[in-house]
Amino acid sequence: ELEGGSLLDCECIGGGRIKHDPDAKKIHVYGYSIGYGRANHAVTTEKLKEQYPDYEVTWDNEGY
């Protein structure tokens, strides 16, 4: 849908999960996708830190 007729070229390079706790201002990125494999959670974490500078943002490769 994003690519249709536009200049965007999209490709899923991995997956995972995001746990968001707004009360504690914490975001945790973890896990993987069976269909797409594991995303680079370090990259995801850096992007989230830019958007949520007042949050504690962490990641690990554990879990599904």
N, CA, C and O atoms as a GROMACS GRO file, in nm:
protein
  256
    1GLU      N    1   0.082  -0.120   0.000
    1GLU     CA    2   0.000   0.000   0.000
    1GLU      C    3   0.087   0.126   0.000
    1GLU      O    4   0.055   0.223  -0.069
    2LEU      N    5   0.195   0.125   0.076
    2LEU     CA    6   0.284   0.242   0.079
    2LEU      C    7   0.357   0.262  -0.053
    2LEU      O    8   0.384   0.375  -0.093
    3GLU      N    9   0.390   0.152  -0.121
    3GLU     CA   10   0.466   0.161  -0.244
    3GLU      C   11   0.382   0.198  -0.365
    3GLU      O   12   0.434   0.257  -0.460
    4GLY      N   13   0.255   0.165  -0.364
    4GLY     CA   14   0.168   0.180  -0.480
    4GLY      C   15   0.167   0.321  -0.537
    4GLY      O   16   0.112   0.413  -0.476
    5GLY      N   17   0.227   0.338  -0.656
    5GLY     CA   18   0.223   0.465  -0.726
    5GLY      C   19   0.306   0.576  -0.666
    5GLY      O   20   0.295   0.690  -0.708
    6SER      N   21   0.388   0.545  -0.568
    6SER     CA   22   0.467   0.651  -0.505
    6SER      C   23   0.616   0.628  -0.527
    6SER      O   24   0.656   0.535  -0.597
    7LEU      N   25   0.694   0.711  -0.468
    7LEU     CA   26   0.839   0.699  -0.480
    7LEU      C   27   0.899   0.614  -0.368
    7LEU      O   28   1.021   0.602  -0.358
    8LEU      N   29   0.813   0.556  -0.284
    8LEU     CA   30   0.862   0.476  -0.173
    8LEU      C   31   0.894   0.335  -0.217
    8LEU      O   32   0.822   0.277  -0.299
    9ASP      N   33   1.001   0.279  -0.163
    9ASP     CA   34   1.037   0.139  -0.184
    9ASP      C   35   1.053   0.078  -0.046
    9ASP      O   36   1.150   0.107   0.024
   10CYS      N   37   0.959  -0.005  -0.006
   10CYS     CA   38   0.957  -0.059   0.130
   10CYS      C   39   0.996  -0.206   0.131
   10CYS      O   40   0.959  -0.283   0.042
   11GLU      N   41   1.071  -0.244   0.234
   11GLU     CA   42   1.110  -0.383   0.252
   11GLU      C   43   1.122  -0.410   0.401
   11GLU      O   44   1.188  -0.334   0.473
   12CYS      N   45   1.058  -0.515   0.448
   12CYS     CA   46   1.067  -0.553   0.589
   12CYS      C   47   1.200  -0.623   0.611
   12CYS      O   48   1.228  -0.724   0.547
   13ILE      N   49   1.282  -0.570   0.702
   13ILE     CA   50   1.414  -0.627   0.725
   13ILE      C   51   1.424  -0.701   0.858
   13ILE      O   52   1.533  -0.736   0.902
   14GLY      N   53   1.312  -0.723   0.923
   14GLY     CA   54   1.310  -0.798   1.048
   14GLY      C   55   1.194  -0.755   1.134
   14GLY      O   56   1.122  -0.661   1.102
   15GLY      N   57   1.176  -0.826   1.242
   15GLY     CA   58   1.064  -0.798   1.330
   15GLY      C   59   1.101  -0.810   1.476
   15GLY      O   60   1.217  -0.832   1.510
   16GLY      N   61   1.003  -0.795   1.560
   16GLY     CA   62   1.022  -0.804   1.704
   16GLY      C   63   0.900  -0.749   1.775
   16GLY      O   64   0.793  -0.734   1.716
   17ARG      N   65   0.917  -0.719   1.901
   17ARG     CA   66   0.809  -0.669   1.984
   17ARG      C   67   0.854  -0.540   2.053
   17ARG      O   68   0.973  -0.516   2.071
   18ILE      N   69   0.756  -0.459   2.090
   18ILE     CA   70   0.783  -0.337   2.167
   18ILE      C   71   0.688  -0.333   2.285
   18ILE      O   72   0.566  -0.338   2.268
   19LYS      N   73   0.744  -0.324   2.406
   19LYS     CA   74   0.665  -0.310   2.528
   19LYS      C   75   0.674  -0.164   2.571
   19LYS      O   76   0.782  -0.110   2.593
   20HIS      N   77   0.558  -0.100   2.582
   20HIS     CA   78   0.551   0.042   2.616
   20HIS      C   79   0.480   0.058   2.750
   20HIS      O   80   0.367   0.014   2.767
   21ASP      N   81   0.548   0.121   2.846
   21ASP     CA   82   0.490   0.149   2.977
   21ASP      C   83   0.490   0.301   2.994
   21ASP      O   84   0.587   0.358   3.044
   22PRO      N   85   0.380   0.368   2.953
   22PRO     CA   86   0.378   0.515   2.958
   22PRO      C   87   0.385   0.571   3.100
   22PRO      O   88   0.438   0.681   3.120
   23ASP      N   89   0.332   0.499   3.198
   23ASP     CA   90   0.336   0.550   3.335
   23ASP      C   91   0.479   0.557   3.388
   23ASP      O   92   0.516   0.652   3.458
   24ALA      N   93   0.559   0.456   3.356
   24ALA     CA   94   0.698   0.452   3.400
   24ALA      C   95   0.792   0.520   3.300
   24ALA      O   96   0.911   0.534   3.327
   25LYS      N   97   0.738   0.561   3.184
   25LYS     CA   98   0.816   0.620   3.076
   25LYS      C   99   0.930   0.526   3.034
   25LYS      O  100   1.047   0.564   3.031
   26LYS      N  101   0.890   0.401   3.003
   26LYS     CA  102   0.986   0.301   2.960
   26LYS      C  103   0.936   0.234   2.832
   26LYS      O  104   0.817   0.208   2.815
   27ILE      N  105   1.030   0.206   2.742
   27ILE     CA  106   1.003   0.131   2.620
   27ILE      C  107   1.111   0.023   2.610
   27ILE      O  108   1.230   0.051   2.626
   28HIS      N  109   1.067  -0.101   2.585
   28HIS     CA  110   1.161  -0.212   2.571
   28HIS      C  111   1.136  -0.283   2.438
   28HIS      O  112   1.023  -0.324   2.410
   29VAL      N  113   1.240  -0.297   2.357
   29VAL     CA  114   1.233  -0.361   2.226
   29VAL      C  115   1.299  -0.499   2.240
   29VAL      O  116   1.409  -0.510   2.295
   30TYR      N  117   1.232  -0.603   2.190
   30TYR     CA  118   1.284  -0.738   2.210
   30TYR      C  119   1.226  -0.836   2.107
   30TYR      O  120   1.135  -0.800   2.032
   31GLY      N  121   1.278  -0.956   2.105
   31GLY     CA  122   1.220  -1.066   2.029
   31GLY      C  123   1.249  -1.063   1.880
   31GLY      O  124   1.340  -0.994   1.833
   32TYR      N  125   1.169  -1.140   1.808
   32TYR     CA  126   1.189  -1.158   1.664
   32TYR      C  127   1.057  -1.197   1.599
   32TYR      O  128   0.958  -1.222   1.667
   33SER      N  129   1.058  -1.204   1.470
   33SER     CA  130   0.943  -1.247   1.392
   33SER      C  131   0.977  -1.380   1.326
   33SER      O  132   1.085  -1.395   1.268
   34ILE      N  133   0.887  -1.476   1.333
   34ILE     CA  134   0.911  -1.605   1.266
   34ILE      C  135   0.921  -1.583   1.116
   34ILE      O  136   1.006  -1.644   1.051
   35GLY      N  137   0.836  -1.500   1.060
   35GLY     CA  138   0.835  -1.477   0.916
   35GLY      C  139   0.945  -1.388   0.864
   35GLY      O  140   0.990  -1.405   0.750
   36TYR      N  141   0.990  -1.290   0.945
   36TYR     CA  142   1.088  -1.192   0.898
   36TYR      C  143   1.222  -1.197   0.969
   36TYR      O  144   1.314  -1.125   0.932
   37GLY      N  145   1.233  -1.279   1.069
   37GLY     CA  146   1.358  -1.286   1.145
   37GLY      C  147   1.368  -1.174   1.247
   37GLY      O  148   1.268  -1.112   1.284
   38ARG      N  149   1.489  -1.149   1.292
   38ARG     CA  150   1.513  -1.049   1.396
   38ARG      C  151   1.556  -0.917   1.333
   38ARG      O  152   1.644  -0.913   1.246
   39ALA      N  153   1.494  -0.810   1.377
   39ALA     CA  154   1.536  -0.677   1.334
   39ALA      C  155   1.659  -0.635   1.414
   39ALA      O  156   1.692  -0.697   1.515
   40ASN      N  157   1.726  -0.533   1.369
   40ASN     CA  158   1.838  -0.476   1.443
   40ASN      C  159   1.780  -0.384   1.551
   40ASN      O  160   1.749  -0.268   1.524
   41HIS      N  161   1.764  -0.438   1.670
   41HIS     CA  162   1.698  -0.363   1.777
   41HIS      C  163   1.777  -0.241   1.822
   41HIS      O  164   1.719  -0.147   1.875
   42ALA      N  165   1.907  -0.240   1.802
   42ALA     CA  166   1.987  -0.123   1.837
   42ALA      C  167   1.945  -0.003   1.752
   42ALA      O  168   1.937   0.109   1.803
   43VAL      N  169   1.917  -0.025   1.625
   43VAL     CA  170   1.872   0.083   1.536
   43VAL      C  171   1.734   0.131   1.579
   43VAL      O  172   1.711   0.252   1.589
   44THR      N  173   1.644   0.039   1.605
   44THR     CA  174   1.509   0.074   1.650
   44THR      C  175   1.514   0.155   1.778
   44THR      O  176   1.443   0.254   1.793
   45THR      N  177   1.599   0.112   1.871
   45THR     CA  178   1.611   0.180   1.999
   45THR      C  179   1.659   0.324   1.982
   45THR      O  180   1.608   0.414   2.048
   46GLU      N  181   1.756   0.345   1.895
   46GLU     CA  182   1.806   0.481   1.871
   46GLU      C  183   1.697   0.570   1.812
   46GLU      O  184   1.685   0.687   1.850
   47LYS      N  185   1.618   0.516   1.721
   47LYS     CA  186   1.507   0.594   1.662
   47LYS      C  187   1.404   0.629   1.769
   47LYS      O  188   1.353   0.741   1.771
   48LEU      N  189   1.374   0.536   1.857
   48LEU     CA  190   1.277   0.562   1.964
   48LEU      C  191   1.331   0.666   2.062
   48LEU      O  192   1.255   0.750   2.110
   49LYS      N  193   1.460   0.660   2.093
   49LYS     CA  194   1.519   0.758   2.184
   49LYS      C  195   1.507   0.900   2.129
   49LYS      O  196   1.489   0.995   2.205
   50GLU      N  197   1.518   0.914   1.997
   50GLU     CA  198   1.502   1.046   1.935
   50GLU      C  199   1.360   1.098   1.953
   50GLU      O  200   1.341   1.218   1.978
   51GLN      N  201   1.261   1.012   1.942
   51GLN     CA  202   1.121   1.052   1.952
   51GLN      C  203   1.073   1.061   2.096
   51GLN      O  204   0.979   1.135   2.125
   52TYR      N  205   1.136   0.986   2.187
   52TYR     CA  206   1.097   0.983   2.328
   52TYR      C  207   1.218   1.011   2.416
   52TYR      O  208   1.264   0.922   2.487
   53PRO      N  209   1.271   1.133   2.413
   53PRO     CA  210   1.395   1.163   2.486
   53PRO      C  211   1.382   1.153   2.638
   53PRO      O  212   1.482   1.138   2.707
   54ASP      N  213   1.261   1.162   2.689
   54ASP     CA  214   1.242   1.154   2.834
   54ASP      C  215   1.209   1.012   2.881
   54ASP      O  216   1.174   0.992   2.997
   55TYR      N  217   1.219   0.914   2.791
   55TYR     CA  218   1.193   0.774   2.824
   55TYR      C  219   1.324   0.697   2.843
   55TYR      O  220   1.427   0.732   2.786
   56GLU      N  221   1.317   0.591   2.922
   56GLU     CA  222   1.424   0.492   2.927
   56GLU      C  223   1.392   0.390   2.818
   56GLU      O  224   1.290   0.322   2.825
   57VAL      N  225   1.478   0.379   2.718
   57VAL     CA  226   1.455   0.289   2.605
   57VAL      C  227   1.565   0.183   2.606
   57VAL      O  228   1.683   0.215   2.599
   58THR      N  229   1.524   0.055   2.614
   58THR     CA  230   1.618  -0.056   2.620
   58THR      C  231   1.583  -0.161   2.516
   58THR      O  232   1.475  -0.158   2.457
   59TRP      N  233   1.677  -0.256   2.496
   59TRP     CA  234   1.649  -0.365   2.404
   59TRP      C  235   1.729  -0.488   2.442
   59TRP      O  236   1.830  -0.478   2.512
   60ASP      N  237   1.683  -0.604   2.396
   60ASP     CA  238   1.759  -0.728   2.401
   60ASP      C  239   1.704  -0.822   2.294
   60ASP      O  240   1.601  -0.794   2.232
   61ASN      N  241   1.772  -0.932   2.274
   61ASN     CA  242   1.732  -1.027   2.170
   61ASN      C  243   1.652  -1.145   2.224
   61ASN      O  244   1.624  -1.239   2.150
   62GLU      N  245   1.616  -1.141   2.351
   62GLU     CA  246   1.542  -1.251   2.412
   62GLU      C  247   1.394  -1.242   2.378
   62GLU      O  248   1.342  -1.135   2.348
   63GLY      N  249   1.327  -1.356   2.384
   63GLY     CA  250   1.182  -1.360   2.367
   63GLY      C  251   1.139  -1.373   2.224
   63GLY      O  252   1.218  -1.360   2.130
   64TYR      N  253   1.010  -1.398   2.210
   64TYR     CA  254   0.950  -1.413   2.078
   64TYR      C  255   0.847  -1.306   2.058
   64TYR      O  256   0.784  -1.300   1.952
   0.00000   0.00000   0.00000
